Tab-separated table of C-alpha atoms in Angstrom:
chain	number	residue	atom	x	y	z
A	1	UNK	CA	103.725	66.218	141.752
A	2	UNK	CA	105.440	63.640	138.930
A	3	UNK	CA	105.108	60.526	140.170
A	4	UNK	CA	108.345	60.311	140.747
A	5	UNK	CA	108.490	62.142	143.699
A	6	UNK	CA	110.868	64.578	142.144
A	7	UNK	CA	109.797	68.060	141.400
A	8	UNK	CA	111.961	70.297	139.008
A	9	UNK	CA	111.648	74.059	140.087
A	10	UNK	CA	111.338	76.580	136.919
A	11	UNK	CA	113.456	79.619	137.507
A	12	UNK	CA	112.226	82.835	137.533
A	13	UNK	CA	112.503	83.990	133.918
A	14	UNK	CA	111.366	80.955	132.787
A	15	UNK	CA	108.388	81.428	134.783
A	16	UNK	CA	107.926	84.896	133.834
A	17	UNK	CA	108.419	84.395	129.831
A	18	UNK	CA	105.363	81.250	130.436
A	19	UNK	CA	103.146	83.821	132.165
A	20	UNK	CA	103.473	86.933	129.492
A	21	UNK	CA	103.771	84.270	126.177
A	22	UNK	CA	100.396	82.735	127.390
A	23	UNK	CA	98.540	85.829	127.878
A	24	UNK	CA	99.481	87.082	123.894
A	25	UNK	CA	98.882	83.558	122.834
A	26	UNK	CA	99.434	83.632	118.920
A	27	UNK	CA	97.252	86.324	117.925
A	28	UNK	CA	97.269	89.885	118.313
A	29	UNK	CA	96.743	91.913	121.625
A	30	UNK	CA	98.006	95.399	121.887
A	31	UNK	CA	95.401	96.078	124.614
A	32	UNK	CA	94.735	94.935	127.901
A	33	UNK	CA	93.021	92.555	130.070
A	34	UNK	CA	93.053	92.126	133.917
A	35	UNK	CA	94.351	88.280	133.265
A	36	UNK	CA	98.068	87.278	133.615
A	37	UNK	CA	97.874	83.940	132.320
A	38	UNK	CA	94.650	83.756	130.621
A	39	UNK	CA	93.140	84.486	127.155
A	40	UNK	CA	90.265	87.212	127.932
A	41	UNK	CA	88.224	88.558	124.916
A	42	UNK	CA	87.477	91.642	125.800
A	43	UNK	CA	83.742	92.974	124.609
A	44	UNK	CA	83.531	96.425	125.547
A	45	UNK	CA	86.401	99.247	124.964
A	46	UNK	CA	86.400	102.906	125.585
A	47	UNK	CA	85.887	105.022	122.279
A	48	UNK	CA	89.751	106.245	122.140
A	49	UNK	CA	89.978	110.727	122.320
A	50	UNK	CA	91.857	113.168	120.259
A	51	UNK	CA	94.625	114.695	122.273
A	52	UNK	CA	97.621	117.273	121.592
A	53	UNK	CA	100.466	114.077	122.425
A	54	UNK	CA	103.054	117.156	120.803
A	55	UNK	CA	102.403	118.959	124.368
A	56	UNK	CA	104.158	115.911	126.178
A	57	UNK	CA	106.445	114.308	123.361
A	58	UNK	CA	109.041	115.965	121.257
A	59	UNK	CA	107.964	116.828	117.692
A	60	UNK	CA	111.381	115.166	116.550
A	61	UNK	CA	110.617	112.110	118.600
A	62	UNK	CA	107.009	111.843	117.352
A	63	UNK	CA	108.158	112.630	113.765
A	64	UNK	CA	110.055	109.132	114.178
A	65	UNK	CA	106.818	107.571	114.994
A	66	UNK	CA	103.942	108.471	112.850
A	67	UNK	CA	103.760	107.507	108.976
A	68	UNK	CA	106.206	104.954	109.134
A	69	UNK	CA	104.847	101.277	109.043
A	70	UNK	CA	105.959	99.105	112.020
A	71	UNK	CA	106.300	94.979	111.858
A	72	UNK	CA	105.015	94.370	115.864
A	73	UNK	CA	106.263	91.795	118.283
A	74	UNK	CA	105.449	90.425	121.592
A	75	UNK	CA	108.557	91.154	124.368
A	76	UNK	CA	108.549	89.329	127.798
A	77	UNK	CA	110.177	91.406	130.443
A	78	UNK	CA	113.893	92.129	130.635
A	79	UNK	CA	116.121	90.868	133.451
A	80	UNK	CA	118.804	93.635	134.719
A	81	UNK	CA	117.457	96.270	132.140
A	82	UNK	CA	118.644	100.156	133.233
A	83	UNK	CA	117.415	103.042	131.537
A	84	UNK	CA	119.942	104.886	132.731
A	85	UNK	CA	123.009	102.701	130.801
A	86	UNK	CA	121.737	103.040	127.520
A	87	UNK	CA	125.044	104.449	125.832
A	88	UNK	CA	126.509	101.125	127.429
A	89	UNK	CA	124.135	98.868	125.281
A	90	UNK	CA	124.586	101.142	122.132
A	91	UNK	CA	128.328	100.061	122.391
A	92	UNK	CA	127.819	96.559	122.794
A	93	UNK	CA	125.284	96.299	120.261
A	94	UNK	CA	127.148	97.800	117.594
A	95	UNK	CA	130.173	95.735	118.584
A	96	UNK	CA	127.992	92.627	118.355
A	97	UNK	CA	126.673	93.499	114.932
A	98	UNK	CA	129.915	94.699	113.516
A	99	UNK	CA	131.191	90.861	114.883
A	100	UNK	CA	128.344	89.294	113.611
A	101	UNK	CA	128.599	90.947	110.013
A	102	UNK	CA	132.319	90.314	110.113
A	103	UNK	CA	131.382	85.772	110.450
A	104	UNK	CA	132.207	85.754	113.756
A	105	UNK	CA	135.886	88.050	114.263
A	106	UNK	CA	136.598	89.725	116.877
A	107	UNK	CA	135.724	92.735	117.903
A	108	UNK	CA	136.271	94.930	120.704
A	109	UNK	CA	134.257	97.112	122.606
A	110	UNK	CA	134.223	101.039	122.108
A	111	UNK	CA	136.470	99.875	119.296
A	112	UNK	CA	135.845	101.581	115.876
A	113	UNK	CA	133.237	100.202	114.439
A	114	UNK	CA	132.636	102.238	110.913
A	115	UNK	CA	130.256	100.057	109.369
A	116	UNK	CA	127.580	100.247	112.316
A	117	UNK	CA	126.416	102.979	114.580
A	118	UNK	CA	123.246	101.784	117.436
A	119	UNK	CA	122.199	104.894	119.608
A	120	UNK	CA	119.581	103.921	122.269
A	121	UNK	CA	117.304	106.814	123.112
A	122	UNK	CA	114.579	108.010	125.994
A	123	UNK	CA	111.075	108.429	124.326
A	124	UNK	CA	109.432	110.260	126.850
A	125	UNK	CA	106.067	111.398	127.318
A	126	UNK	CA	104.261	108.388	126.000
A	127	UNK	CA	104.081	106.875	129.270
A	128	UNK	CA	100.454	106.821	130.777
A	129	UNK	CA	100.751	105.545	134.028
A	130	UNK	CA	103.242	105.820	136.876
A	131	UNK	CA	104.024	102.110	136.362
A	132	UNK	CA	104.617	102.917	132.856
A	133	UNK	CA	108.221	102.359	131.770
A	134	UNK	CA	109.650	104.779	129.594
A	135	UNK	CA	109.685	104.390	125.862
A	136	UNK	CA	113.445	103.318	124.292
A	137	UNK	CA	114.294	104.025	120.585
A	138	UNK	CA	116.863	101.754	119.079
A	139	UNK	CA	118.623	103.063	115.834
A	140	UNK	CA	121.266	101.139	113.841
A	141	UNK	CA	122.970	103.830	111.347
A	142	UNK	CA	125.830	102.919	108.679
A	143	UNK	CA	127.147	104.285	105.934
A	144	UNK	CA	126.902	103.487	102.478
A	145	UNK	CA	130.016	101.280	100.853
A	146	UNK	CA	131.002	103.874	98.254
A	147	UNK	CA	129.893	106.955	100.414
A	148	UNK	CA	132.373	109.734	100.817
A	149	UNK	CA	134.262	110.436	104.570
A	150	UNK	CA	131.804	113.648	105.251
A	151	UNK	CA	128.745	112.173	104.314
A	152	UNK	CA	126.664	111.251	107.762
A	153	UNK	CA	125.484	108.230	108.029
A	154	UNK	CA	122.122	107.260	107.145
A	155	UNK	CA	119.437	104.930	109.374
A	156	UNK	CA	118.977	101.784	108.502
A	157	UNK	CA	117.412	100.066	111.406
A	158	UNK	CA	114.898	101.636	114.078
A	159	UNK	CA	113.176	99.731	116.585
A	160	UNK	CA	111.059	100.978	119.821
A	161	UNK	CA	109.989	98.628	123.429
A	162	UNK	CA	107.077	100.323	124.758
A	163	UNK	CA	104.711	100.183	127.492
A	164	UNK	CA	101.846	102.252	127.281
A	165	UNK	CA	98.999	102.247	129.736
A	166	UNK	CA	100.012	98.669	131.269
A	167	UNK	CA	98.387	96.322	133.566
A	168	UNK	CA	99.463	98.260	136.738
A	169	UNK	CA	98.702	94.731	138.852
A	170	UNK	CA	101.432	92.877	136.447
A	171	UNK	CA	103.729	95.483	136.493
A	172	UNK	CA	103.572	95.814	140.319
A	173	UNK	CA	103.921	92.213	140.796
A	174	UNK	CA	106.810	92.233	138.500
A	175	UNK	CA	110.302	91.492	140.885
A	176	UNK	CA	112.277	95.079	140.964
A	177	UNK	CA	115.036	93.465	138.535
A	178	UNK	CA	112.981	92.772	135.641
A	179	UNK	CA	111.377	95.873	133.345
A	180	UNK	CA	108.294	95.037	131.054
A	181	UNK	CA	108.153	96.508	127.946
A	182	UNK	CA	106.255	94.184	125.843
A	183	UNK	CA	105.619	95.781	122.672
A	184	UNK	CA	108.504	96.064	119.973
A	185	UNK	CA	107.612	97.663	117.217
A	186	UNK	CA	110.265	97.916	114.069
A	187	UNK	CA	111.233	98.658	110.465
A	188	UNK	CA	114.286	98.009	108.335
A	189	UNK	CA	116.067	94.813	107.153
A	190	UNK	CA	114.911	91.357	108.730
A	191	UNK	CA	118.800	90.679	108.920
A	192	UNK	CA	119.210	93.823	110.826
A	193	UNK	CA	116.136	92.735	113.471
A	194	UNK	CA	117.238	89.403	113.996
A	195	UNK	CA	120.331	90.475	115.343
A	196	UNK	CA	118.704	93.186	117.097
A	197	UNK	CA	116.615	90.248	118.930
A	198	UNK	CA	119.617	88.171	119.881
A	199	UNK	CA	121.384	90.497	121.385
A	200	UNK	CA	118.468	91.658	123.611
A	201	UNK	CA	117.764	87.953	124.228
A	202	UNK	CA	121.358	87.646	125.532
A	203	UNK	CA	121.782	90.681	127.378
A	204	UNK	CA	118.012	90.666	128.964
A	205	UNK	CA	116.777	86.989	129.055
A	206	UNK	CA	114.034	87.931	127.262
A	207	UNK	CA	111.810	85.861	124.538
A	208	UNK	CA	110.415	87.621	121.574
A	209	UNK	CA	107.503	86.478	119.616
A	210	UNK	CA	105.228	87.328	116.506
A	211	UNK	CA	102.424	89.950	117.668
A	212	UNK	CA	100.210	89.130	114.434
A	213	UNK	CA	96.546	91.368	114.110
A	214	UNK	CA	93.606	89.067	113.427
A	215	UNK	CA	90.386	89.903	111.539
A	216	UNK	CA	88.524	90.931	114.702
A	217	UNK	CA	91.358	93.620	115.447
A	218	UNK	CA	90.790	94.818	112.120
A	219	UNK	CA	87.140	95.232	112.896
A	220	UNK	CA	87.460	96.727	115.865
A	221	UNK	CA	90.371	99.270	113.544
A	222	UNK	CA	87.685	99.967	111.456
A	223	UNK	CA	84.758	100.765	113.757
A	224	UNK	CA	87.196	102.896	116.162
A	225	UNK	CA	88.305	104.695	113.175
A	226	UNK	CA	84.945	105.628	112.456
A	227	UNK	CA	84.038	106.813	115.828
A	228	UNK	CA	87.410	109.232	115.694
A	229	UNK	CA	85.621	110.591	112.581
A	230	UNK	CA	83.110	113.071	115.137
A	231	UNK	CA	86.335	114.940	116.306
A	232	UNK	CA	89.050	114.421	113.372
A	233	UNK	CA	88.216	113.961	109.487
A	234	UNK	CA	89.433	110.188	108.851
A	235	UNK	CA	88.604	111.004	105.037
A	236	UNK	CA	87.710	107.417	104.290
A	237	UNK	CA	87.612	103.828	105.514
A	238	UNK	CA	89.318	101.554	103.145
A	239	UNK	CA	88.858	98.072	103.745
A	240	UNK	CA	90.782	94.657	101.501
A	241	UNK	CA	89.633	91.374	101.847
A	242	UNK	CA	90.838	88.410	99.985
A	243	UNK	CA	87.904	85.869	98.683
A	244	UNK	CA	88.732	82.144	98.364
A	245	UNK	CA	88.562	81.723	94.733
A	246	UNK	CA	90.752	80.122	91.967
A	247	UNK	CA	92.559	82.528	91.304
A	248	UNK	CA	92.255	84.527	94.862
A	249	UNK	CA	90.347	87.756	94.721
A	250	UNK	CA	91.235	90.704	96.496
A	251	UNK	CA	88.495	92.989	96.722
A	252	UNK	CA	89.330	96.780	97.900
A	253	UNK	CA	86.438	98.374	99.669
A	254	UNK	CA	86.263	102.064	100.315
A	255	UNK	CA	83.734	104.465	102.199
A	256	UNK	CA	83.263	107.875	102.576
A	257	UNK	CA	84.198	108.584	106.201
A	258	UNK	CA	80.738	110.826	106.446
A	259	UNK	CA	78.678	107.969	105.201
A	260	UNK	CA	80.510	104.880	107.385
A	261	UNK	CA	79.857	107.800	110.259
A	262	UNK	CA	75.946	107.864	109.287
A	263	UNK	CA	75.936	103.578	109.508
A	264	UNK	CA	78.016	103.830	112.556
A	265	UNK	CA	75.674	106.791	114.367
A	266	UNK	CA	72.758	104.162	113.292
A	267	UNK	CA	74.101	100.688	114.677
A	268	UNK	CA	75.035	102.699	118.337
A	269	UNK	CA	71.364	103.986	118.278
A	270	UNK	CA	69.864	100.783	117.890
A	271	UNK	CA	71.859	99.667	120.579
A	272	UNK	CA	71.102	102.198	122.969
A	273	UNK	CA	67.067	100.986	123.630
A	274	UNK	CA	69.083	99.124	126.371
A	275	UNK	CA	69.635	101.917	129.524
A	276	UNK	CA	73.259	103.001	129.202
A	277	UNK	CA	74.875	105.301	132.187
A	278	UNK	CA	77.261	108.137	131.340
A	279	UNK	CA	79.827	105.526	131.743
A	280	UNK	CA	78.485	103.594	128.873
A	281	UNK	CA	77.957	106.789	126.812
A	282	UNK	CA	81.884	106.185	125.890
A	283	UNK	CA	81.787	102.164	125.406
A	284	UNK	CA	82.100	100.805	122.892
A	285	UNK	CA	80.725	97.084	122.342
A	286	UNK	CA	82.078	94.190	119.961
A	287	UNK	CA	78.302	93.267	119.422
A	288	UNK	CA	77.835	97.006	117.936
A	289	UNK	CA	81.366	96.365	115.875
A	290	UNK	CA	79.585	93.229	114.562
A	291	UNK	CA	76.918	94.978	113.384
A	292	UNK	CA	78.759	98.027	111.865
A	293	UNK	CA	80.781	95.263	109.735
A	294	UNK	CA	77.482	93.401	109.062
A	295	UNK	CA	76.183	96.447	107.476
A	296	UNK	CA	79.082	97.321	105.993
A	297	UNK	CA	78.778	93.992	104.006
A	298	UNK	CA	75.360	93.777	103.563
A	299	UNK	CA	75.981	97.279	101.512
A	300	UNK	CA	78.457	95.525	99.520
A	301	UNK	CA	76.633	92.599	98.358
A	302	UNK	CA	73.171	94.818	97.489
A	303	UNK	CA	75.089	96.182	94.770
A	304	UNK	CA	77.558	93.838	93.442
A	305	UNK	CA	76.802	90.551	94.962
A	306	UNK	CA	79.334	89.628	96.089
A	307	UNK	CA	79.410	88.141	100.110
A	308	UNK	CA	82.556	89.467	101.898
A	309	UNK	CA	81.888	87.443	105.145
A	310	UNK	CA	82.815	83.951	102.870
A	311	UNK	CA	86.430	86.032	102.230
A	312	UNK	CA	89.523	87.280	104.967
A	313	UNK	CA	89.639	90.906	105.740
A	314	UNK	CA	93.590	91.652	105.129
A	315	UNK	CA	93.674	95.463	105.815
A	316	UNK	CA	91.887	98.475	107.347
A	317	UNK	CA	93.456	102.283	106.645
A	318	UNK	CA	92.062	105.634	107.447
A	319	UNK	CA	93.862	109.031	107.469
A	320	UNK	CA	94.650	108.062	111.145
A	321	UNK	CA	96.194	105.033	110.268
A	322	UNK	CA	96.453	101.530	108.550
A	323	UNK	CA	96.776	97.471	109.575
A	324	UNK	CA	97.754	94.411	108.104
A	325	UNK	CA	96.934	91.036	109.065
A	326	UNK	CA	100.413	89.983	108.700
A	327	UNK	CA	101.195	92.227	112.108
A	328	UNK	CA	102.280	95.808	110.308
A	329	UNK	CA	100.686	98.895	111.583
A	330	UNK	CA	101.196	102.620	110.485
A	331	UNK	CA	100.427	105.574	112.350
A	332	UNK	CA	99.678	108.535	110.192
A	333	UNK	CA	97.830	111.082	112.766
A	334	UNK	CA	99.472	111.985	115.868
A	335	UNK	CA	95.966	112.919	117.197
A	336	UNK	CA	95.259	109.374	118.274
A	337	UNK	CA	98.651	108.354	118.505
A	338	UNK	CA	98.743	106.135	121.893
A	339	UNK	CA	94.571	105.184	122.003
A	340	UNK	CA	95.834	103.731	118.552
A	341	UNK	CA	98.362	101.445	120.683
A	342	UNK	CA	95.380	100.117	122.937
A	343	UNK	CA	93.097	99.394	119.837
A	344	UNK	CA	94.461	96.725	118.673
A	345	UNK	CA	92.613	94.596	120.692
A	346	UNK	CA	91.601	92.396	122.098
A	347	UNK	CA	91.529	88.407	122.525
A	348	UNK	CA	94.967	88.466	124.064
A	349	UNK	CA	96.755	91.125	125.869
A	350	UNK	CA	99.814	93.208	125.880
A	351	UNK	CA	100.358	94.510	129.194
């Protein structure tokens, strides 16, 4: 209590946007952790499983998804949000774009607005849980200034909130009014996304933040990658790391996928003396990640001598996928399409 005596209540949202923008913090979490409000680092994760996601998505949908490199951010939950009005918002995004573009003039809804077309659109099948929400797609589409009257309009803006495999004990707690889907993932113009954003922001009461990945995502990327290679053929393991020199170096370092397999088979046998359950059989732990990366290194500097550890690991890309420390991911394989959502791990969490 201030001392005072007087005690200022927080509303709701306010309360709600505190709780989710302390548990991403400002680094990257695309999994989960059992904390609301707490940073967690999770240690152990289960090895992620090819599966046939074209059996529960539709191939166009997915074909929007994979090989197409996303910029992610962090979404708190959205106040009054209905699935089932999404032609509304289309409307009143596009009108708020086409007002924006125009400096501020007005412009009415379900007006014609040529310039700008936003469809909103049902992803389904992605969801893994009951609690799950549903998937949206956001497109902005416009046509080019010289284009002709029959040519269709081309996409220039996509964007997607998703929820995939949430913290059911958040969501649950969550009051019936507000809808949590807290990963944004999205490609086009930076113009185009900001005013995406402040429109949500406006119409939802939601916050949106920076979902950057962090050198230990990347290494748990890499080793995950590796693991995938027993059931689908990553090709290689490409790894960049910048060294602090004058003038920086950036050092590119690729692997055979069958040889970072045979390091990767070694490290989890050395850490299996210890008794592990069938449980464990499918764990994966940072300490073995550590070592894979140590090795991985250690490899490195035998033959050129040069120590990656004093450098920044900037990238990780396989045939399933690549990330960037600057927060861009790109799915290429469909195989491992959502475990590749949950691992991007883990210090902080999306829910």
């Amino acid at each position: 209590t201030p001392h005072s005596g007087v005690v200022k209540r927080r509303s709701k949202s306010q309360s709600y946007r505190r709780s989710i923008r302390t548990c991403f913090g400002v680094a990257s979490g695309l999994s989960l952790t059992p904390a609301l409000t707490a940073r967690r680092m999770n240690i152990c994760r289960k090895a992620p499983r090819s599966q046939n996601i074209t059996e529960k998505v539709k191939p166009e949908h997915l074909a929007l998804l994979v090989k197409t490199e996303w910029q992610l951010s962090y979404v708190t939950p959205l106040y009054q949000f209905r699935h089932t009005q999404l032609k509304t918002y289309a409307r009143q995004l596009s009108a708020f774009i086409a007002a924006e573009k125009q400096q501020g003039l007005a412009v009415e809804v379900g007006g014609l607005q040529n310039t700008f077309k936003v469809s909103f659109s049902v992803l389904q099948g992605l969801a893994e849980t009951n609690d799950d929400p549903e998937t949206v797609l956001i497109q902005v589409q416009s046509k080019p200034m010289f284009a002709r009257q029959e040519d269709p309009p081309k996409t220039v803006w996509s964007g997607w909130l998703s929820c995939i495999n949430g913290n059911p004990e958040y969501l649950q707690s969550l009051p019936k009014d507000f809808t949590c889907l807290p990963l944004f993932c999205s490609k086009g113009a930076e113009g185009l996304s900001s005013l995406v954003k402040s429109w949500l922001q406006r119409t939802f009461d939601c916050c949106f933040g920076p979902l950057d990945i962090n050198q230990t995502t990347l290494q748990w990327l890499a080793a995950l990658w590796t693991n995938c290679h027993m059931e689908t053929n990553i090709q290689k393991l490409k790894m960049i790391w910048t060294l602090p020199v004058v003038p920086p170096l950036q050092v590119t370092y690729t692997v055979d996928s069958d040889d970072a397999l045979e390091l990767w088979r070694s490290t989890r046998e050395s850490s299996a003396e210890k008794s592990r359950g069938a449980e464990d059989e499918v764990c994966i732990d940072f300490s073995e990640v550590t070592r894979f990366m140590q090795g991985l290194m250690s490899h490195f500097y035998r033959h050129f001598r040069v120590d990656l550890s004093a450098g920044e690991l900037n990238q990780v890309s396989s045939a399933l996928g690549s990330a960037k420390l600057n927060g861009k991911i790109k799915q290429i394989s469909d195989q491992h399409l959502q475990p590749a959502h949950r691992m991007c791990p883990p210090e902080n969490a999306h829910l």
